[in-house]
Tab-separated table of N, CA and C and ligand atoms in Angstrom:
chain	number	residue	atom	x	y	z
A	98	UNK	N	17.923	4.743	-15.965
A	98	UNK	CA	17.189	6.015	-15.953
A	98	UNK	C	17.791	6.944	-14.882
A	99	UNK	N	18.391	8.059	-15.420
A	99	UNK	CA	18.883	8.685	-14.248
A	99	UNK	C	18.277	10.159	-13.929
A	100	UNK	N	16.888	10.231	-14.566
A	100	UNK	CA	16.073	10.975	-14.268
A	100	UNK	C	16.232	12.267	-12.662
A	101	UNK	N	15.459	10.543	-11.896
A	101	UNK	CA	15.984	11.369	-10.020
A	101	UNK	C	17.242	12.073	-10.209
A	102	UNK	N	18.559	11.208	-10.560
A	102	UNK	CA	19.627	11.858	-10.220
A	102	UNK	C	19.636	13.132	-11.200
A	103	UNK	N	19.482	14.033	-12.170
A	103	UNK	CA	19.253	14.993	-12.688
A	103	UNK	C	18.349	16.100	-11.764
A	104	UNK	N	17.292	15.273	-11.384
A	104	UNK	CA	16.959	16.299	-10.155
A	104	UNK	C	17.224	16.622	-8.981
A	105	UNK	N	18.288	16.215	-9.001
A	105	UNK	CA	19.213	16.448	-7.433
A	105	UNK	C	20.132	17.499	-7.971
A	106	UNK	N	20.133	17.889	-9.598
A	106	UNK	CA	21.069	18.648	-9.619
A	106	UNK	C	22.690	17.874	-9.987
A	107	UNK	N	22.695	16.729	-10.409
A	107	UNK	CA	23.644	15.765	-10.508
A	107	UNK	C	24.750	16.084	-9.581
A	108	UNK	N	26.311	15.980	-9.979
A	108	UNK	CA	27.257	15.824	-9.323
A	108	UNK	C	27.099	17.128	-8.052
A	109	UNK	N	27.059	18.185	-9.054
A	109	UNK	CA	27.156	19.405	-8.227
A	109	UNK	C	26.087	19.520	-7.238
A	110	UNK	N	25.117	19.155	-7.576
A	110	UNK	CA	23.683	19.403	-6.816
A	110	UNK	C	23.865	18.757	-5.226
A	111	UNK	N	24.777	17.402	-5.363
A	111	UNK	CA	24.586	15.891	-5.034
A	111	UNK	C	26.059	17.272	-3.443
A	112	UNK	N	27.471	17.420	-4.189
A	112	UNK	CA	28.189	18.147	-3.409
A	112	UNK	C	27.601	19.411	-2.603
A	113	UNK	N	26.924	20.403	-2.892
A	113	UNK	CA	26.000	21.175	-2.003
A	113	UNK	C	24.937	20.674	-1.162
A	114	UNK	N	24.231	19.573	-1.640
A	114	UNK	CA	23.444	19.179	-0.440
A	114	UNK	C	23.713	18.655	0.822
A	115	UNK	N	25.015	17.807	0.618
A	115	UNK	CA	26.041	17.348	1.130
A	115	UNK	C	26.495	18.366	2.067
A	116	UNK	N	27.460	19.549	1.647
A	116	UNK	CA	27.895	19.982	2.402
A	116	UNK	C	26.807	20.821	3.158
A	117	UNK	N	25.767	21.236	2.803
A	117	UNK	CA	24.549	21.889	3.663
A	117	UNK	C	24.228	20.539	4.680
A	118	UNK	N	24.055	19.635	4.330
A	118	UNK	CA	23.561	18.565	5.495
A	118	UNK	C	25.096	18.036	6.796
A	119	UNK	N	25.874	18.398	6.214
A	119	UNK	CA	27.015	18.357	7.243
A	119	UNK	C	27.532	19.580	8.394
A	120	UNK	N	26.863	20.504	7.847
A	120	UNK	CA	26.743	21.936	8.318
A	120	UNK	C	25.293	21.967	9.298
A	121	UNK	N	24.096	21.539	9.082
A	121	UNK	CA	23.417	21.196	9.700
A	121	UNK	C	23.738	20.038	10.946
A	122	UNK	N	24.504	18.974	10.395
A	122	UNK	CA	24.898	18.128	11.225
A	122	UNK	C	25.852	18.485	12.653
A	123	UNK	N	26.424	19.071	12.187
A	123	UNK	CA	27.155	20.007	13.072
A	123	UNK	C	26.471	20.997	14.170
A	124	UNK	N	25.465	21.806	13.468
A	124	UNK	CA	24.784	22.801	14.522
A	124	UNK	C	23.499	22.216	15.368
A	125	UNK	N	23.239	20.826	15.349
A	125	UNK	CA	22.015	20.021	15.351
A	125	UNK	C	22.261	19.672	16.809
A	126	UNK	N	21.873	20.080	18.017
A	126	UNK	CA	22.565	19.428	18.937
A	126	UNK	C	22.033	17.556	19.514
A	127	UNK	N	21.098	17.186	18.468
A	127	UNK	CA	20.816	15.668	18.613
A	127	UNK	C	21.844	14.823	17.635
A	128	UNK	N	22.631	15.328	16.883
A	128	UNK	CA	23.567	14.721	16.169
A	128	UNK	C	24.836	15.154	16.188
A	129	UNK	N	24.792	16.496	16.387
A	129	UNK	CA	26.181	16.783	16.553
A	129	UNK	C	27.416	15.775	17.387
A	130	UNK	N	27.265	15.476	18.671
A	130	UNK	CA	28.254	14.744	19.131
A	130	UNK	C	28.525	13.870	18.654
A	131	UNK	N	27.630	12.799	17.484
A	131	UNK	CA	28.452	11.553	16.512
A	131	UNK	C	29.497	12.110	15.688
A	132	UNK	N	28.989	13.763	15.158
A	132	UNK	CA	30.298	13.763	13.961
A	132	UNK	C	31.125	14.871	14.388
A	133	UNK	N	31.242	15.264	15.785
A	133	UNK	CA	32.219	16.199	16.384
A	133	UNK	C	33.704	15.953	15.730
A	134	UNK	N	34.030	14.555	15.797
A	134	UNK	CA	35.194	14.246	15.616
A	134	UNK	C	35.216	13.449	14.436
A	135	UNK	N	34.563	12.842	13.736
A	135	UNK	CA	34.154	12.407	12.176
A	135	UNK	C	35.197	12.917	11.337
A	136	UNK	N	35.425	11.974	10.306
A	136	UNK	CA	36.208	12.193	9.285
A	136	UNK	C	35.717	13.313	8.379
A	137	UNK	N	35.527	14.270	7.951
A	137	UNK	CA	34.140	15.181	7.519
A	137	UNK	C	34.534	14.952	6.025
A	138	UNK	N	35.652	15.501	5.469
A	138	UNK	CA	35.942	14.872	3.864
A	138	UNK	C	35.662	13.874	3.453
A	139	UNK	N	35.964	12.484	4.457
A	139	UNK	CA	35.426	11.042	3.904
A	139	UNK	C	34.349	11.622	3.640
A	140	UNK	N	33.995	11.470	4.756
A	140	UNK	CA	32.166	10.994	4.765
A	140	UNK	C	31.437	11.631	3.604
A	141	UNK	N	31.397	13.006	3.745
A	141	UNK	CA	31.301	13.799	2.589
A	141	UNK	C	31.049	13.483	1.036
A	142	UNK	N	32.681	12.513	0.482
A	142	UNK	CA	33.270	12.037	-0.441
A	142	UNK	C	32.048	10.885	-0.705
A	143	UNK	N	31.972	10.085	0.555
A	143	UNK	CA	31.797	8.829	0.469
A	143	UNK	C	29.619	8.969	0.393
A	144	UNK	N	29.623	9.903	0.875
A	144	UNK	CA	27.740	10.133	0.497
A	144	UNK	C	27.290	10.164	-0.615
A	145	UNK	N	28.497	11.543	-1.115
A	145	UNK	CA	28.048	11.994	-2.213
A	145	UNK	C	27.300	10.568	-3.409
A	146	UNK	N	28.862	9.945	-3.242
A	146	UNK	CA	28.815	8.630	-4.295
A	146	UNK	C	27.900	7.614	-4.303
A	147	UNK	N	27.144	7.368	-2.320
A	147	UNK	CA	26.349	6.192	-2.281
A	147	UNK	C	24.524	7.035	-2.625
A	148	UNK	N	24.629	8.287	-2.482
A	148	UNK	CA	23.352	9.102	-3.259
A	148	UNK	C	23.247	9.051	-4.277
A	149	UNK	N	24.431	9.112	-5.232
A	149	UNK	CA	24.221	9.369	-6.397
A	149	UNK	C	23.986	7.700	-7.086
A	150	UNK	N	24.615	6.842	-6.603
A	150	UNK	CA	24.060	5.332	-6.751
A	150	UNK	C	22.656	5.397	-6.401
A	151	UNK	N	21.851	5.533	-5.711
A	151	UNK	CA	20.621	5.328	-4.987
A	151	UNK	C	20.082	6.630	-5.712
A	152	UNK	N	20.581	7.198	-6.414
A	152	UNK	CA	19.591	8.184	-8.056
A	152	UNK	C	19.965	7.986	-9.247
A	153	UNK	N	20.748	6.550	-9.197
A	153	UNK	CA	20.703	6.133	-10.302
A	153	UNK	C	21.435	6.999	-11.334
A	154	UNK	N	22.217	7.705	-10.786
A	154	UNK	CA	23.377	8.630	-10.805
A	154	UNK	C	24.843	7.230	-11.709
A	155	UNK	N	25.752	7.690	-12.958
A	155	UNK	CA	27.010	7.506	-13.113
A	155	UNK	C	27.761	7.009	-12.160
A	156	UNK	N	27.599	6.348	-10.953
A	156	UNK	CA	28.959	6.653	-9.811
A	156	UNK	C	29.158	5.084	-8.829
A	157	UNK	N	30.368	5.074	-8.495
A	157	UNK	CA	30.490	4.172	-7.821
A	157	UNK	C	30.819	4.014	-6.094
A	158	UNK	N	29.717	3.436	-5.475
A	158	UNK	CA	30.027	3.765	-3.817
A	158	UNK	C	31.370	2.822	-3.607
A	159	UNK	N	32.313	3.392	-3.426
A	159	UNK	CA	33.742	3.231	-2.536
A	159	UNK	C	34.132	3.032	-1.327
A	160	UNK	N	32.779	3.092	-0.109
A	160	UNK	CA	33.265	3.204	0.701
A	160	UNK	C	32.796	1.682	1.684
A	161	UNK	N	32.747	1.987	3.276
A	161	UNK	CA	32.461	0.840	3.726
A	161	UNK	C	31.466	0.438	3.801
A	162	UNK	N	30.808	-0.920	4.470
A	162	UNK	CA	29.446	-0.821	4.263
A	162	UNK	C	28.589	-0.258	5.531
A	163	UNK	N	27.416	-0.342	5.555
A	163	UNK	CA	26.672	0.401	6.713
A	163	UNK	C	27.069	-0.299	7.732
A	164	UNK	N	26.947	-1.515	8.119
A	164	UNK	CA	26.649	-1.624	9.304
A	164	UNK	C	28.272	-1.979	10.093
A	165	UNK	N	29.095	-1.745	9.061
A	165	UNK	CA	30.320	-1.713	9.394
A	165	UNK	C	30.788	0.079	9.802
A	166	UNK	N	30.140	0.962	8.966
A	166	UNK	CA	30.696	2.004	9.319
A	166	UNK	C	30.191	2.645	10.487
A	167	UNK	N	29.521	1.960	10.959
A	167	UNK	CA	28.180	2.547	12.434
A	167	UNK	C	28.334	1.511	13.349
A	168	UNK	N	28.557	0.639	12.981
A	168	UNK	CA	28.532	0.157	14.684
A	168	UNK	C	29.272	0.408	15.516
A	169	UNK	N	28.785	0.317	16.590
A	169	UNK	CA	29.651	0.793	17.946
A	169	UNK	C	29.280	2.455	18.533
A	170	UNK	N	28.644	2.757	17.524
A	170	UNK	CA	28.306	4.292	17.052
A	170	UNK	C	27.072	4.567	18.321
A	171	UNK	N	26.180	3.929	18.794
A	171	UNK	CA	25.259	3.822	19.289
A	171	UNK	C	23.887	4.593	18.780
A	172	UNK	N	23.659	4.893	17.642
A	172	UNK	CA	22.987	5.200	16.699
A	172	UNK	C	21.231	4.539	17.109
A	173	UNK	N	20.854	5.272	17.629
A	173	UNK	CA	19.096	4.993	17.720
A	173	UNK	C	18.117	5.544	17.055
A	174	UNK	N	17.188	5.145	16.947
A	174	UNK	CA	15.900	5.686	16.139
A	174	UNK	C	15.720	7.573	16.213
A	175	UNK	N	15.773	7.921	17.238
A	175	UNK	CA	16.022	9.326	17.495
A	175	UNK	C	16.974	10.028	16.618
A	176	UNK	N	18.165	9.417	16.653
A	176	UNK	CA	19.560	9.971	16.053
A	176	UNK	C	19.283	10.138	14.241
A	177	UNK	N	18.759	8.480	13.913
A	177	UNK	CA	18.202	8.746	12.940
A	177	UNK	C	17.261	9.397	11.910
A	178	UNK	N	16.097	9.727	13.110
A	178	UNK	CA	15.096	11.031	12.229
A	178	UNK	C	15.613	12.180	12.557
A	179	UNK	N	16.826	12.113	13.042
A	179	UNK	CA	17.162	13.544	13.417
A	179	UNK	C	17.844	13.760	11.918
A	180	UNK	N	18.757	12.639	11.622
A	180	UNK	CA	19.845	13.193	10.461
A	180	UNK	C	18.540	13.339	9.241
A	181	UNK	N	17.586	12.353	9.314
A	181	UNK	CA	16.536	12.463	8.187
A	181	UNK	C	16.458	13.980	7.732
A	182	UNK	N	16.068	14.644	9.195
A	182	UNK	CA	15.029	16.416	8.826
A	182	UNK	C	16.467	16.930	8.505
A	183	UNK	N	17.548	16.498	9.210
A	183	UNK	CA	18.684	17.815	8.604
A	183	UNK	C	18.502	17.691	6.683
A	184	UNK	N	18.666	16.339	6.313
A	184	UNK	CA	18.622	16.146	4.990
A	184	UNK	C	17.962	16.488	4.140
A	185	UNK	N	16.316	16.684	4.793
A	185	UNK	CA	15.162	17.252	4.220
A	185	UNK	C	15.105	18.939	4.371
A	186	UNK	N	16.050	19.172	5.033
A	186	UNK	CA	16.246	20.854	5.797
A	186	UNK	C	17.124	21.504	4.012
A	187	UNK	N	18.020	20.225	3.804
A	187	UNK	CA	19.358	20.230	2.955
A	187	UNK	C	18.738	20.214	1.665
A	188	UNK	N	17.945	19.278	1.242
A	188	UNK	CA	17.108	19.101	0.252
A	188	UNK	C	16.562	20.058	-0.480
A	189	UNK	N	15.600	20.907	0.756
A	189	UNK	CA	14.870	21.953	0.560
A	189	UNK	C	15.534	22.855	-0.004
A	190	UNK	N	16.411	23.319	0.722
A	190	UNK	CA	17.376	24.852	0.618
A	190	UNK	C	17.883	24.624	-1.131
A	191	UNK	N	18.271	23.197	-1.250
A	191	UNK	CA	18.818	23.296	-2.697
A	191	UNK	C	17.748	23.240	-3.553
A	192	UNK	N	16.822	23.412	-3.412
A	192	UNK	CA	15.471	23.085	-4.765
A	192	UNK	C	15.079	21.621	-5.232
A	193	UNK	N	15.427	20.656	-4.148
A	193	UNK	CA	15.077	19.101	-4.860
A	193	UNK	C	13.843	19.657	-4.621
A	194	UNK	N	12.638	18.885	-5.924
A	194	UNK	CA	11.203	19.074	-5.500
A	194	UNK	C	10.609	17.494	-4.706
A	195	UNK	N	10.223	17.975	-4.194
A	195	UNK	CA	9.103	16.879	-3.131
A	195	UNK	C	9.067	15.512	-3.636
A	196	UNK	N	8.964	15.389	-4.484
A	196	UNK	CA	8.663	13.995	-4.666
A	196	UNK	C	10.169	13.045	-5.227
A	197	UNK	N	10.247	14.115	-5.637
A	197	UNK	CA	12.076	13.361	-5.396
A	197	UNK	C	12.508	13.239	-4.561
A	198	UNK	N	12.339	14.361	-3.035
A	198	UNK	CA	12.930	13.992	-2.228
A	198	UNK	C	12.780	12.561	-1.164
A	199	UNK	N	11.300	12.451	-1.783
A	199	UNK	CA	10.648	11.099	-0.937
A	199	UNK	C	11.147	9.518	-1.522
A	200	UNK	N	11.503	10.147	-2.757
A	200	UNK	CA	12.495	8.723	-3.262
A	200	UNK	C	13.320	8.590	-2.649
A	201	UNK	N	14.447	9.364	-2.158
A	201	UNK	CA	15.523	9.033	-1.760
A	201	UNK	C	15.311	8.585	-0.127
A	202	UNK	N	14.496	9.675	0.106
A	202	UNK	CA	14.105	9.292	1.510
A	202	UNK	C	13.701	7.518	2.141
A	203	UNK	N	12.852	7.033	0.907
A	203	UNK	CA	12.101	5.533	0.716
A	203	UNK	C	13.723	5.066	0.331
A	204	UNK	N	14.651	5.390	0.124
A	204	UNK	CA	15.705	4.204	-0.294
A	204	UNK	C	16.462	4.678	1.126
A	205	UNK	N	16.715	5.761	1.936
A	205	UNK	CA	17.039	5.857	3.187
A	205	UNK	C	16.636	4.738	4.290
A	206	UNK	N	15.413	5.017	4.371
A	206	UNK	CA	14.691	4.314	5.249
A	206	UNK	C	15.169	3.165	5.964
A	207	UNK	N	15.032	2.492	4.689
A	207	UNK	CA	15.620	0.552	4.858
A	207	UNK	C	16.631	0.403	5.800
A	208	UNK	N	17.700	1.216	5.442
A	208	UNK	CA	18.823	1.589	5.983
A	208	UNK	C	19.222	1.315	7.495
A	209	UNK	N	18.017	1.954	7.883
A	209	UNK	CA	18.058	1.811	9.385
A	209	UNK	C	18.937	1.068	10.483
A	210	UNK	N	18.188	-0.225	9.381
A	210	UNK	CA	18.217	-1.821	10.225
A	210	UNK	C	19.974	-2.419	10.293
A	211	UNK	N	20.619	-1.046	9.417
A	211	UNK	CA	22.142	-1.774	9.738
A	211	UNK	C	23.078	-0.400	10.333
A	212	UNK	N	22.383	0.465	10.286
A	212	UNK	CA	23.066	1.674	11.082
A	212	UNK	C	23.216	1.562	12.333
A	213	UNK	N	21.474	1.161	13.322
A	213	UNK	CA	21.273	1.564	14.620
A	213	UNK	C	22.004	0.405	15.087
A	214	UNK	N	22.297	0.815	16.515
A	214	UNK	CA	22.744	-0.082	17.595
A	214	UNK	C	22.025	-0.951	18.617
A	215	UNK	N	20.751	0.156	18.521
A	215	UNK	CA	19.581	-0.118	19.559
A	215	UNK	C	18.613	0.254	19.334
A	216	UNK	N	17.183	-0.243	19.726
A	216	UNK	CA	16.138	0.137	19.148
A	216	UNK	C	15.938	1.447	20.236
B	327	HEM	C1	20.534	6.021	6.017
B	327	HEM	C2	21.239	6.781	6.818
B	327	HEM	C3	22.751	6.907	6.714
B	327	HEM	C4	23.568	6.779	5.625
B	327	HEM	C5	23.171	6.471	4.190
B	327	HEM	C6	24.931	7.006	6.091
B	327	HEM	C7	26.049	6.974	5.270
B	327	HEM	C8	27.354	7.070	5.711
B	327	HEM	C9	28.524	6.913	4.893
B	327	HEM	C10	28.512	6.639	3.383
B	327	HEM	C11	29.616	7.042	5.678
B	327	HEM	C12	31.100	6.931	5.257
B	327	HEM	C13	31.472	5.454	5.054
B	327	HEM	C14	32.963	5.232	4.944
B	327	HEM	O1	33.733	5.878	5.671
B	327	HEM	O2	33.383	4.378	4.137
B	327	HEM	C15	29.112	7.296	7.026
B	327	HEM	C16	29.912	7.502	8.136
B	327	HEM	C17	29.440	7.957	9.356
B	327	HEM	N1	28.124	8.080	9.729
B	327	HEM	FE1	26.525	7.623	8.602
B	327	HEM	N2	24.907	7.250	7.428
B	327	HEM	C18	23.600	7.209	7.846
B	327	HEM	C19	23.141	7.432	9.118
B	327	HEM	C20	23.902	7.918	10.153
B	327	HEM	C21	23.383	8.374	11.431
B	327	HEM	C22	21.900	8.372	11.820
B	327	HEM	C23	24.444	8.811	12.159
B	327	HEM	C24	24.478	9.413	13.535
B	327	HEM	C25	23.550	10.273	13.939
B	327	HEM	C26	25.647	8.587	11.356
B	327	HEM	C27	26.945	8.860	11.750
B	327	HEM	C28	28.071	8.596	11.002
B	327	HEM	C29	29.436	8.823	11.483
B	327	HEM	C30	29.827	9.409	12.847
B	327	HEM	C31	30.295	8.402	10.453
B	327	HEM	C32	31.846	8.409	10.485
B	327	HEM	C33	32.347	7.059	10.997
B	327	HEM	C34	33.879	7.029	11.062
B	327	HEM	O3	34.525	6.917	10.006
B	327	HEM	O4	34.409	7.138	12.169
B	327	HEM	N3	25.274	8.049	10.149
B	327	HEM	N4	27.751	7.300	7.008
């Protein structure tokens, strides 16, 4: 069922939210210093694909796994609801409606436990 992913706006939807949440990421000064120097195309590349998996989206995630691509990162609970609201900032601006956005958000979440470094 790729319902969610249709309401993200599929491929295209999936690339603008993206680049609005990396643009946010950037001007955010609680996140900015992780992706000052960040690969910005990977990452970019590599979201798009693990969102559109997690909406049940056509696509295949390619890239590394979480707790390989973050560690060392020092990534804390803070850092993390920070990137949350940029996403929900990103969300908004593109027209996901609400309750879609809380799906993705509920498959975010979990996540946590292999991103952070420290509680
Ligand atoms: C559930 C939340 C998150 C998801 C789904 C996620 C997803 C990703 C993905 C897919 C990549 C690229 C993987 C690859 O290169 O193969 C990545 C890289 C990265 N992420 Fe995250 N991320 C999350 C949270 C965070 C947080 C909270 C921060 C810091 C505030 C962060 C900072 C970074 C940085 C700096 C990189 C680049 C690492 C490098 O290649 O040097 N991420 N993330």
């Amino acid at each position: 069922d790729d319902s969610l992913y249709r309401e993200f706006g599929e491929k295209p939807g999936l690339v603008k939210i993206t680049d609005d949440l990396y643009d946010k990421l950037l001007a955010d000064p609680r996140t900015q210093p992780y992706f000052e120097d960040a690969p910005i195309k990977r990452i970019k590349q590599k979201l798009v694909e693990q969102f559109c998996v997690l909406l049940g989206g056509p696509c295949e995630y390619t890239g590394r796994t979480m707790k390989r691509t973050h560690e060392g990162q020092n990534i804390d609970r803070a850092a993390f609801n920070a990137l949350v609201e940029d996403l929900q900032d990103a969300m908004d601006k593109n027209g996901v409606p609400f309750h879609a956005q809380n799906k993705l958000l509920a498959k975010l979440a979990p996540m946590y436990r292999d991103v952070q470094d420290r509680e």
